[in-house]
Coordinates of C-alpha atoms in Angstrom, one line a residue:
Chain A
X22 CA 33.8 5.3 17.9
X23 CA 31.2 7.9 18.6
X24 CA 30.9 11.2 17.0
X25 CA 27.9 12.5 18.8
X26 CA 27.7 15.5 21.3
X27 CA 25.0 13.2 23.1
X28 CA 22.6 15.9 22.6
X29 CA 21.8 15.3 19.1
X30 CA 18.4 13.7 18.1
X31 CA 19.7 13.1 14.6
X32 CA 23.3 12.7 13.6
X33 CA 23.9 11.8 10.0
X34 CA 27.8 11.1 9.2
X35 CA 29.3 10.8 5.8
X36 CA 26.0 9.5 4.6
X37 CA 26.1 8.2 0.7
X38 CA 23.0 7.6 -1.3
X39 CA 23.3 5.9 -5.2
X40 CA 20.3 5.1 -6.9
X41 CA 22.0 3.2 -10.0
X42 CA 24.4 5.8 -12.0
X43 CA 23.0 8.9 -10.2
X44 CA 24.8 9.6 -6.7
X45 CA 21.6 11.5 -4.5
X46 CA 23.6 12.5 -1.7
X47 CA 27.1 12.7 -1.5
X48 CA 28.8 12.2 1.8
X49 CA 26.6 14.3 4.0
X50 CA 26.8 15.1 7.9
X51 CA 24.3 16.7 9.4
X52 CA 23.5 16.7 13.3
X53 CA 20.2 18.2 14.7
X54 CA 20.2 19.0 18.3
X55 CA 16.9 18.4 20.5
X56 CA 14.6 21.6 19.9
X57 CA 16.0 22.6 16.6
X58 CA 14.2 23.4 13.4
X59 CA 16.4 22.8 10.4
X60 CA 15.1 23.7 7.1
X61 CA 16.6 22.4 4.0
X62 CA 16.2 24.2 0.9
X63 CA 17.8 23.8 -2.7
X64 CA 16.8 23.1 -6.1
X65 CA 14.9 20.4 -7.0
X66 CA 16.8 17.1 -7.4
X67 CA 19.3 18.1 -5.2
X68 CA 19.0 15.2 -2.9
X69 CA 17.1 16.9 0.3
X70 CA 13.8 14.4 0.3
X71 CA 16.6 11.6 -0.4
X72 CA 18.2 13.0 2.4
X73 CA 15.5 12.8 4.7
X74 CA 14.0 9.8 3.8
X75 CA 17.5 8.1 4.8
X76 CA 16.9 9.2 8.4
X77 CA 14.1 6.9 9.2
X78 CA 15.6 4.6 6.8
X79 CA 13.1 5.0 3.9
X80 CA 15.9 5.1 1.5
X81 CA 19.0 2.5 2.5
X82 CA 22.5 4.8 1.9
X83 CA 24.9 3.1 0.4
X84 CA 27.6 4.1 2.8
X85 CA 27.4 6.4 6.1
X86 CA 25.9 6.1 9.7
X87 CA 22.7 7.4 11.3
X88 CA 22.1 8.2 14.5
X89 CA 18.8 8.7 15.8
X90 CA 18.4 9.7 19.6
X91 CA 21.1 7.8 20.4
X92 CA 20.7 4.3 18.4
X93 CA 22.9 4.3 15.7
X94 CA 22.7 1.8 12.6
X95 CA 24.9 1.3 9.8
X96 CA 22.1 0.2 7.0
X97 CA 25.2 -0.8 4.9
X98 CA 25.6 -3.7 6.9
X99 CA 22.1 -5.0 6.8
X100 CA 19.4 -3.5 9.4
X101 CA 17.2 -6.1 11.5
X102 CA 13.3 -5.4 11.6
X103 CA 13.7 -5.3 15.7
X104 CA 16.3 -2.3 14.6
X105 CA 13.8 -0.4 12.1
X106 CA 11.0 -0.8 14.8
X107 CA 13.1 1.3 17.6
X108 CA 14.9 3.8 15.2
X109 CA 11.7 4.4 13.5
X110 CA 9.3 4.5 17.0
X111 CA 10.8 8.2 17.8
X112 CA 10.6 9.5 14.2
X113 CA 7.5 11.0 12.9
X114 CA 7.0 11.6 9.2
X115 CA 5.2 14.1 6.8
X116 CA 4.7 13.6 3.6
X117 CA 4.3 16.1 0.5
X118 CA 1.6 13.9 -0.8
X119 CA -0.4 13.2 2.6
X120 CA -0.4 8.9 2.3
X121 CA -3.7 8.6 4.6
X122 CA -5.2 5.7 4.4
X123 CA -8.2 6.4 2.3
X124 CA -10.1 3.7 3.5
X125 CA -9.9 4.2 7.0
X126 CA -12.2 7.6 8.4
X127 CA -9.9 10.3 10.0
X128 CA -10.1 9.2 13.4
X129 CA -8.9 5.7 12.2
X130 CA -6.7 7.1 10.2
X131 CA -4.6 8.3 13.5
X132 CA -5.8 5.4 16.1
X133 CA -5.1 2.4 14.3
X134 CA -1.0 2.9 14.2
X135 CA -1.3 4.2 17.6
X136 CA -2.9 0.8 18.6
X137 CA -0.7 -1.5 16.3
X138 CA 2.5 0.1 16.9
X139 CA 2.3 1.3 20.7
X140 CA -0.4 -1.5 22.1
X141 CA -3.1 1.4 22.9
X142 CA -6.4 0.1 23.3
X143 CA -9.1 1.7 21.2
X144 CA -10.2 3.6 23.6
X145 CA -6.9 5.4 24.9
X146 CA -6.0 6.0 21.2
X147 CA -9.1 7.3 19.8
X148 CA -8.9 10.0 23.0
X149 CA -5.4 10.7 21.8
X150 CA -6.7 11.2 18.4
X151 CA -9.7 13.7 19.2
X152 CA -7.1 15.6 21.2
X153 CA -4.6 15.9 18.7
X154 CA -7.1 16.8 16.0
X155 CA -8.5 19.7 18.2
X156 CA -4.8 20.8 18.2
X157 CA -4.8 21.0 14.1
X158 CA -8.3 22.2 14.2
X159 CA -10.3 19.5 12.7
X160 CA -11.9 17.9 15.8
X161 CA -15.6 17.8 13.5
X162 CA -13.7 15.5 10.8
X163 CA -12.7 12.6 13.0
X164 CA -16.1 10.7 11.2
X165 CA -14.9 11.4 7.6
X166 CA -13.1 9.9 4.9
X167 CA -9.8 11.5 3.5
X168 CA -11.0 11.9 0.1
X169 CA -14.1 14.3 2.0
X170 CA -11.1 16.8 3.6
X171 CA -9.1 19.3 1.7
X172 CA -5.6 18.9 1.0
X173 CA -4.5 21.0 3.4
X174 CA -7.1 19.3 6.1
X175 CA -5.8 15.7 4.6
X176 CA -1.9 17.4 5.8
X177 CA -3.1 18.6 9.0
X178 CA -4.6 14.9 10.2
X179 CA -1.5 13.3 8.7
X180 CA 0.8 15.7 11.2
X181 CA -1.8 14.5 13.8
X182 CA -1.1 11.1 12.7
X183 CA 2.5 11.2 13.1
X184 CA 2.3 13.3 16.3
X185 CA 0.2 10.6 17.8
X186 CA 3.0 8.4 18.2
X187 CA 4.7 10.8 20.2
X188 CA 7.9 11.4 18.1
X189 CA 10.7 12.8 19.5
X190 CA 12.0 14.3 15.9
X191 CA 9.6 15.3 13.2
X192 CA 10.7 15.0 9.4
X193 CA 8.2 17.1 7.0
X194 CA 9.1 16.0 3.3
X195 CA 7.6 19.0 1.3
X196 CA 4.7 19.1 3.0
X197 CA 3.2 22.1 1.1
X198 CA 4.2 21.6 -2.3
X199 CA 1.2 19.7 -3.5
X200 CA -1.4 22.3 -2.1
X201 CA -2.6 25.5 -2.8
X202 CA -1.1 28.6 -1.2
X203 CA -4.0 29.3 1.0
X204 CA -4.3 25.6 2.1
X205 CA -0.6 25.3 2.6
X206 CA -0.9 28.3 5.3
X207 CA -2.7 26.3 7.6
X208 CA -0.6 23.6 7.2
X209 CA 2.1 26.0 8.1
X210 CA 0.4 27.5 11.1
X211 CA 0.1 23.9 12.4
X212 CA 3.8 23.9 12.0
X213 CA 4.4 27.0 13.6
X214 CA 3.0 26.2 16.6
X215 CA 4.9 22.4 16.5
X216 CA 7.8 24.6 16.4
X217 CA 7.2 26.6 19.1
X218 CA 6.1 24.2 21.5
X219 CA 9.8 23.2 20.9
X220 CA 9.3 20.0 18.9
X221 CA 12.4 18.9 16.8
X222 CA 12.1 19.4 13.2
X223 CA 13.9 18.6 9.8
X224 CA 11.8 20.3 7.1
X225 CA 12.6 19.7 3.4
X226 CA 10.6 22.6 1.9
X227 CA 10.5 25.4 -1.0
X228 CA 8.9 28.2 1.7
X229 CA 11.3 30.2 1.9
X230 CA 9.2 32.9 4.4
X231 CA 8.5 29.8 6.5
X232 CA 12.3 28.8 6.7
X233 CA 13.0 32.5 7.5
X234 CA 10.8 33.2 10.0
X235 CA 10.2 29.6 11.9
X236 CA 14.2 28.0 11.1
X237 CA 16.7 27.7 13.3
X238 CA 19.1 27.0 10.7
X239 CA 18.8 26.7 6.9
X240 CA 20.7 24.0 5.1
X241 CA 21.1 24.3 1.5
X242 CA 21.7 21.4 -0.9
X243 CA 22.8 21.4 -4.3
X244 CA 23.7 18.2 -6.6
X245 CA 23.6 16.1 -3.5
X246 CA 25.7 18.4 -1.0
X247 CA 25.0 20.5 1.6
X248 CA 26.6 23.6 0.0
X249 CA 25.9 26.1 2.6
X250 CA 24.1 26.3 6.2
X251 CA 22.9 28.9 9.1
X252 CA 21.0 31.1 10.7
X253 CA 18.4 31.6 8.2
X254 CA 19.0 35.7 8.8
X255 CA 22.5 34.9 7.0
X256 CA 22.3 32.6 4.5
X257 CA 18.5 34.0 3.1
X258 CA 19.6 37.2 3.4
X259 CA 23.4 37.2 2.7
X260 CA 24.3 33.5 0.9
X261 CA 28.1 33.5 0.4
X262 CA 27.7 30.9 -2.3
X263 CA 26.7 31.6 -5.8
X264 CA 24.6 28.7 -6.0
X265 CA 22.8 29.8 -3.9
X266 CA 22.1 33.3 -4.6
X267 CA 21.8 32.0 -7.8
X268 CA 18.4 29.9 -6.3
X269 CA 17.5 32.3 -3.6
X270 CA 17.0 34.2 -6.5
X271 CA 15.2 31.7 -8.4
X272 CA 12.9 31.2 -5.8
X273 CA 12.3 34.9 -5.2
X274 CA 11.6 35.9 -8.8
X275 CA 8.5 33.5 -8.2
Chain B
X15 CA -41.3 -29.5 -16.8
X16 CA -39.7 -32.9 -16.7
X17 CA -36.7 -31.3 -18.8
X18 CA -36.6 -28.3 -16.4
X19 CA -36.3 -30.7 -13.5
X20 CA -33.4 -32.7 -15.2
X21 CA -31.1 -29.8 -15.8
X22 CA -31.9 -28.4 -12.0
X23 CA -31.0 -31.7 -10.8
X24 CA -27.5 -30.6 -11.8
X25 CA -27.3 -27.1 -10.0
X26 CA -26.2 -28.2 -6.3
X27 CA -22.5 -30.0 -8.4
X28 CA -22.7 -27.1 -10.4
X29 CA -22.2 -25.0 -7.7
X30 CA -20.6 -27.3 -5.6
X31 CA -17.4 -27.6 -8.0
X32 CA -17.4 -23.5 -8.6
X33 CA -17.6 -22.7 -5.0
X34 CA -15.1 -25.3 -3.8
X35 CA -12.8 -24.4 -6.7
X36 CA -13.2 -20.7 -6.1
X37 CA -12.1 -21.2 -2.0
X38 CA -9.0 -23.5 -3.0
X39 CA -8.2 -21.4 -5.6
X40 CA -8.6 -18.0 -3.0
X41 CA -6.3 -19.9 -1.0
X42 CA -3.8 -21.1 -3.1
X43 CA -3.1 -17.9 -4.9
X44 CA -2.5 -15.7 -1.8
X45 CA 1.4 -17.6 -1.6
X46 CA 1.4 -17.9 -5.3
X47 CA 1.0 -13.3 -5.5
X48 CA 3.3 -13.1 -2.6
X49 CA 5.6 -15.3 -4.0
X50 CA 5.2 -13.1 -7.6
X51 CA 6.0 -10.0 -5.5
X52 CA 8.9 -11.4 -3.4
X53 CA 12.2 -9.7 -3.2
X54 CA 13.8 -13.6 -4.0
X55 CA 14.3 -13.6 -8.1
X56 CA 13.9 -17.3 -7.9
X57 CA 11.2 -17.0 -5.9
X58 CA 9.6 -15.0 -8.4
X59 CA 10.3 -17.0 -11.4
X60 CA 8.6 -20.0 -9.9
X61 CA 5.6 -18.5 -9.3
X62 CA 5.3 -16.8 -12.9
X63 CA 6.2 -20.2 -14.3
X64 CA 3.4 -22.1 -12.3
X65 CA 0.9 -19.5 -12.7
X66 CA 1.6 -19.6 -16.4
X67 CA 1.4 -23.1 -16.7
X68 CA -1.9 -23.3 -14.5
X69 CA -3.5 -21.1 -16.8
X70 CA -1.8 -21.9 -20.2
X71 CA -3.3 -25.2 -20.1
X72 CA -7.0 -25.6 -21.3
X73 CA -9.6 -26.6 -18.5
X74 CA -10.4 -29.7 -20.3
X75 CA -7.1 -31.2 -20.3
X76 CA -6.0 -30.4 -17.0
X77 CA -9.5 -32.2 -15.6
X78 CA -8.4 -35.1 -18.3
X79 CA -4.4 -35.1 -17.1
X80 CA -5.7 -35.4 -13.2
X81 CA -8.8 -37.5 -13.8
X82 CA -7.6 -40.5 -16.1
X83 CA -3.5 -39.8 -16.3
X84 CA -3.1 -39.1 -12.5
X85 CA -6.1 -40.7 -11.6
X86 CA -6.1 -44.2 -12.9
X87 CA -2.5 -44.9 -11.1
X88 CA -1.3 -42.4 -9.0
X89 CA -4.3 -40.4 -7.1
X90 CA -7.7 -42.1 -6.9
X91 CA -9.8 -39.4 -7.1
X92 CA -13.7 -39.1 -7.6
X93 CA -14.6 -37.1 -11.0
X94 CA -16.0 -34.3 -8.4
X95 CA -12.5 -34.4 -6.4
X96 CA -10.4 -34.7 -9.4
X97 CA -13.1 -31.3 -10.9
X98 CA -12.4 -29.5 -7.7
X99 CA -9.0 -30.0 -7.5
X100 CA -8.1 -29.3 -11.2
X101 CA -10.4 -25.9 -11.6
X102 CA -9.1 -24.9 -8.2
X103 CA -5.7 -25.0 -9.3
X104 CA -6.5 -23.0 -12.5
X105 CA -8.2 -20.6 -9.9
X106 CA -5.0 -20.3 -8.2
X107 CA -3.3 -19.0 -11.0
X108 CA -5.8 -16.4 -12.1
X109 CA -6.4 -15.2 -8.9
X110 CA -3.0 -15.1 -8.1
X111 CA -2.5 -12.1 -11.0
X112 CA -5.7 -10.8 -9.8
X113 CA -4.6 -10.1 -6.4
X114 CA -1.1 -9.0 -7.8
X115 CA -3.3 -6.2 -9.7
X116 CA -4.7 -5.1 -6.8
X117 CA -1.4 -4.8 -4.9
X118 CA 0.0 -3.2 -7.9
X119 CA -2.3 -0.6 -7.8
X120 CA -2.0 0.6 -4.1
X121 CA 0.2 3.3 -4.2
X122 CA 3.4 3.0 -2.9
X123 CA 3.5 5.9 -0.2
X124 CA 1.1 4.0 1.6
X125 CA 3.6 1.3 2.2
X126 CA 6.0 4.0 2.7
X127 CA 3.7 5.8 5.3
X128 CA 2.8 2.9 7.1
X129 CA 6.8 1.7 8.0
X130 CA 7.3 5.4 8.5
X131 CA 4.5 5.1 11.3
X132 CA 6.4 2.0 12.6
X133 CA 4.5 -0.8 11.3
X134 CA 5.3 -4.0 10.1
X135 CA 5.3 -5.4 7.1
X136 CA 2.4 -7.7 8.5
X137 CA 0.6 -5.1 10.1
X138 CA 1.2 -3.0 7.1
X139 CA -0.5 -5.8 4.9
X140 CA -3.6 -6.6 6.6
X141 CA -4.4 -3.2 7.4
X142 CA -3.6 -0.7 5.2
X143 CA -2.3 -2.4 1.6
X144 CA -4.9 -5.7 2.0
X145 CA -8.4 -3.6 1.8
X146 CA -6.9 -1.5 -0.7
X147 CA -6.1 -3.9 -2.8
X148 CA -9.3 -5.8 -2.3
X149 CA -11.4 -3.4 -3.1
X150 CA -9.1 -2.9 -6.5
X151 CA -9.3 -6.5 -7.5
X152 CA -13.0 -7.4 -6.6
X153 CA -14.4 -6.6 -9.7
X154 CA -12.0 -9.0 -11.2
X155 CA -12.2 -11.6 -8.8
X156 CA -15.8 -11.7 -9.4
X157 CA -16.2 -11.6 -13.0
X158 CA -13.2 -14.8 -12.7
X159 CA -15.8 -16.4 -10.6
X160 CA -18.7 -15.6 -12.9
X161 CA -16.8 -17.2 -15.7
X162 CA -15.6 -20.2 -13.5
X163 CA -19.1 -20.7 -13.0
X164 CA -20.4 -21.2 -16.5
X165 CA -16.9 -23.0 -17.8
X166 CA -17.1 -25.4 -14.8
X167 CA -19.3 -27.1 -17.3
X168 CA -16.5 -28.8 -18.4
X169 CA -16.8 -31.2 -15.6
X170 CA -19.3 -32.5 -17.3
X171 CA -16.8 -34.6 -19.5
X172 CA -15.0 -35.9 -16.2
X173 CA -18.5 -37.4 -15.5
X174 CA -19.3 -34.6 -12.6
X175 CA -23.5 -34.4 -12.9
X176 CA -23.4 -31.1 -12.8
X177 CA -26.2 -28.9 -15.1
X178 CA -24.2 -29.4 -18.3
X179 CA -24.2 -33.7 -17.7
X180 CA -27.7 -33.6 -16.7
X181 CA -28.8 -31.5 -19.8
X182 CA -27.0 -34.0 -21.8
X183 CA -28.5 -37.0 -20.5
X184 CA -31.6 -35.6 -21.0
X185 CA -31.2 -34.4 -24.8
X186 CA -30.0 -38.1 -25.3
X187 CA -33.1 -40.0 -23.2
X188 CA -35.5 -37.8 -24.5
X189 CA -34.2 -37.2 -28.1
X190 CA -34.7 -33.4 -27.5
X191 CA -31.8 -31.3 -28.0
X192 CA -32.8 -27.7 -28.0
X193 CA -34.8 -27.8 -25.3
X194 CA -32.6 -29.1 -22.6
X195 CA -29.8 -26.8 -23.4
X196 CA -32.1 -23.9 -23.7
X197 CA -32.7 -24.7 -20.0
X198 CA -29.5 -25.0 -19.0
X199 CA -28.3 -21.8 -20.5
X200 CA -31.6 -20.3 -18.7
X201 CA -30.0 -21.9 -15.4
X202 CA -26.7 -20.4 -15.6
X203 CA -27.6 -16.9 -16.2
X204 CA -29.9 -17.1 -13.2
X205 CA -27.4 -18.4 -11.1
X206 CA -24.5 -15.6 -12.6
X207 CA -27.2 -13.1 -12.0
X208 CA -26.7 -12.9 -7.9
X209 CA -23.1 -13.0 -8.4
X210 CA -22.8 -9.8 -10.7
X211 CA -25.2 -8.1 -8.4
X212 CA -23.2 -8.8 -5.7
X213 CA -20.1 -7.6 -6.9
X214 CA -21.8 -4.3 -8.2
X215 CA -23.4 -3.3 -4.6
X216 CA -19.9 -4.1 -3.2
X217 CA -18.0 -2.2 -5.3
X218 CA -20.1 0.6 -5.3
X219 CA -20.5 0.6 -1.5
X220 CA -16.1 0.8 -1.3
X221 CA -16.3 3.0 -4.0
X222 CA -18.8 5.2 -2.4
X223 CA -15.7 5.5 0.5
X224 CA -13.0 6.4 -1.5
X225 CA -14.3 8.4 -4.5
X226 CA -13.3 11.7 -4.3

């Protein structure tokens, strides 16, 4: 039985995620058609990182199905490492709190999963790597350590990092929260221009300008459900559920 | 001098027994922390068992149990095999918590960024969690091995010749106790002293990486 419109990149269905008492997400589809940016906003503990993290199968749902450019696994019914390895090689990921290696330099940093995980040699990836930091705009930094770059320098090589692997869908888990508002704006513009170059995103964030003006549709989660989604020019501006005016106004009181 | 010579006579066993300990018990305790971090409740329970066991027991009567219980029927062993073998098995269990601590303390987003990026769980290990961790449990490795060191003078009762035997032997030939254990105690912080500088230039040198 297939429920997918064969365009999808991602297609969660009825996915179910416990973690002992506390259901994360309750039975959530979502599908995400190649070229789309979907941000999903909500308040926090609603489930959305949980969410996310079940699409490259960082968190194991209880009960549901994943589909992932057109490889589908039921992680209920045990996943095999061969499995992992191909629904995971078209995913990159983002995280709020950057996970570089910090014993590796920058240029390391990017070049060694290219060479472990798609069989570069050195050479090839560290030319990949120089490239794709000139696209972020850190191509002096390739020498230094992570704990010598800013937070929002540390984000930009890890979306380097991820892009290097050349992922067909790109998950972002937060990616600005944990950095100042100036830093997180060139994380943003980085973003941006991923967007633009048509790159297909899932986007867990609190930005709610960034969701406006880069989203092609805005999911909203609340207690584990997607409670409402859209064209960010309807549900920002005119939510039809309370809860979410209720945190649209939360987050705009700010 | 004579007395200086007698104790130096025992520093290559001295540092035979230590060394050779250390590299079994390096070895041994990488299954014995992977087995203490497995997924397999059993699995785990073993290993805390042995490692508790391994290092519950004083030195002297493990060396004792191997070298006249196991020794006299079972096992022939020499007193330097039966030395080796008994403080490398104590190193195990040490090290094995050592190296634990060290895994303990990588955080766990970079496991969780390195499957993200694809890797495996090997891959994962040996290049992003393993330096991490070894950097975190150096210091600790090192001041196990500076104490393994001085307490391998417990050989000495096995009948190993090692700086502790010779200084006895001495005190009792020459009827000169303070002198010969003066020495040896001279000889053992000399020999510690390349070890803690070692472990101090490394750790500041991984340090100097990392450190914010």
């Amino acid at each position: 039985m297939t429920l997918t419109t064969g365009t999808s990149v991602v297609s969660l269905r009825g996915i179910r995620k416990e973690f002992g008492d506390h259901v994360a997400v309750r039975d959530v589809s979502l599908e995400v058609p190649a070229g789309e940016v979907v941000a999903i906003i909500g308040p926090s503990g609603s489930g959305k990182s949980t969410l996310l993290r079940c699409i490259n199968l960082l968190e194991r749902p209880e009960a549901g199905r994943i589909e992932v450019l057109g490889q589908a696994v039921e992680p209920q019914g045990g996943v095999s490492a061969a499995e992992l390895a191909k629904l995971r090689r078209g995913v990159g990921m983002v995280f709020q709190s950057f996970n570089l290696f910090p014993h590796l330099t920058v240029l390391r940093n990017i070049s060694l999963p290219q060479e472990r995980v798609l069989g570069r040699s050195r050479k090839e990836a560290d030319a990949r790597s120089l490239q794709l930091l000139e696209r972020v705009g850190l191509a002096d930094k390739g020498a230094s350590y992570p704990s010598r770059c800013s937070g929002g320098q540390q984000q930009r090589v890890a979306i380097a990092r991820a892009l290097a692997l050349d992922p067909q869908v790109m998950l972002f888990d937060e990616p600005t929260s944990a950095l100042d508002p100036e830093l997180g704006l060139e994380v943003l513009a980085v973003m941006r221009e991923l967007a633009a170059d048509g790159m297909t995103m899932v986007v867990v964030t609190h930005e709610i300008q960034f969701a406006a003006d880069v989203a092609d549709r805005v999911v909203v989660m609340a207690d584990g459900a997607i409670i409402e989604q859209g064209p960010p020019s309807v549900v920002l501006t005119a939510p039809t559920v309370e809860r979410t005016k209720k945190f649209l106004r939360a987050v705009m009181d700010r | 001098m004579s007395h200086l010579h007698a104790v130096l006579l025992g520093v290559p066993w001295t540092l035979a027994v230590m060394l050779a300990a250390l590299a079994i018990g390096a070895v041994l305790a990488v299954p014995l922390a992977a087995a203490r971090r497995s997924r397999v409740a059993p699995l785990r329970w073993a290993a805390r068992l042995a490692i508790d066991v391994l290092r519950g027991i004083p030195p002297i009567v493990w060396l004792f149990i191997i070298f006249f219980g196991l020794g006299d029927k079972v096992l022939r062993l020499g007193p330097f095999q039966a030395a080796v073998l008994g403080l490398g098995l104590i190193s195990a269990g040490y090290l094995a918590e050592i190296y634990r601590g060290g895994l303990t303390a990588v955080h766990k987003g970079q496991w969780e960024a390195a499957s993200a990026l694809g890797m495996g769980r090997a891959d994962a290990m040996t290049r992003v969690i393993g330096p991490q961790a070894f950097r975190v449990a150096l210091p600790g490795a090192t001041t196990y091995a500076i104490g393994l060191l001085k307490d391998s003078s417990v050989v000495s009762t096995i009948g190993v010749t090692d700086i502790m035997a010779r200084a006895s032997q001495d005190a009792r030939s020459t009827s000169s106790g303070l002198t010969p254990f003066l020495l040896a105690a001279l000889v053992y912080i000399v020999l510690s002293g390349p070890l803690a500088w070692l472990s101090r230039t490394m750790d500041a040198k991984l340090r100097a990486r990392v450190a914010r």
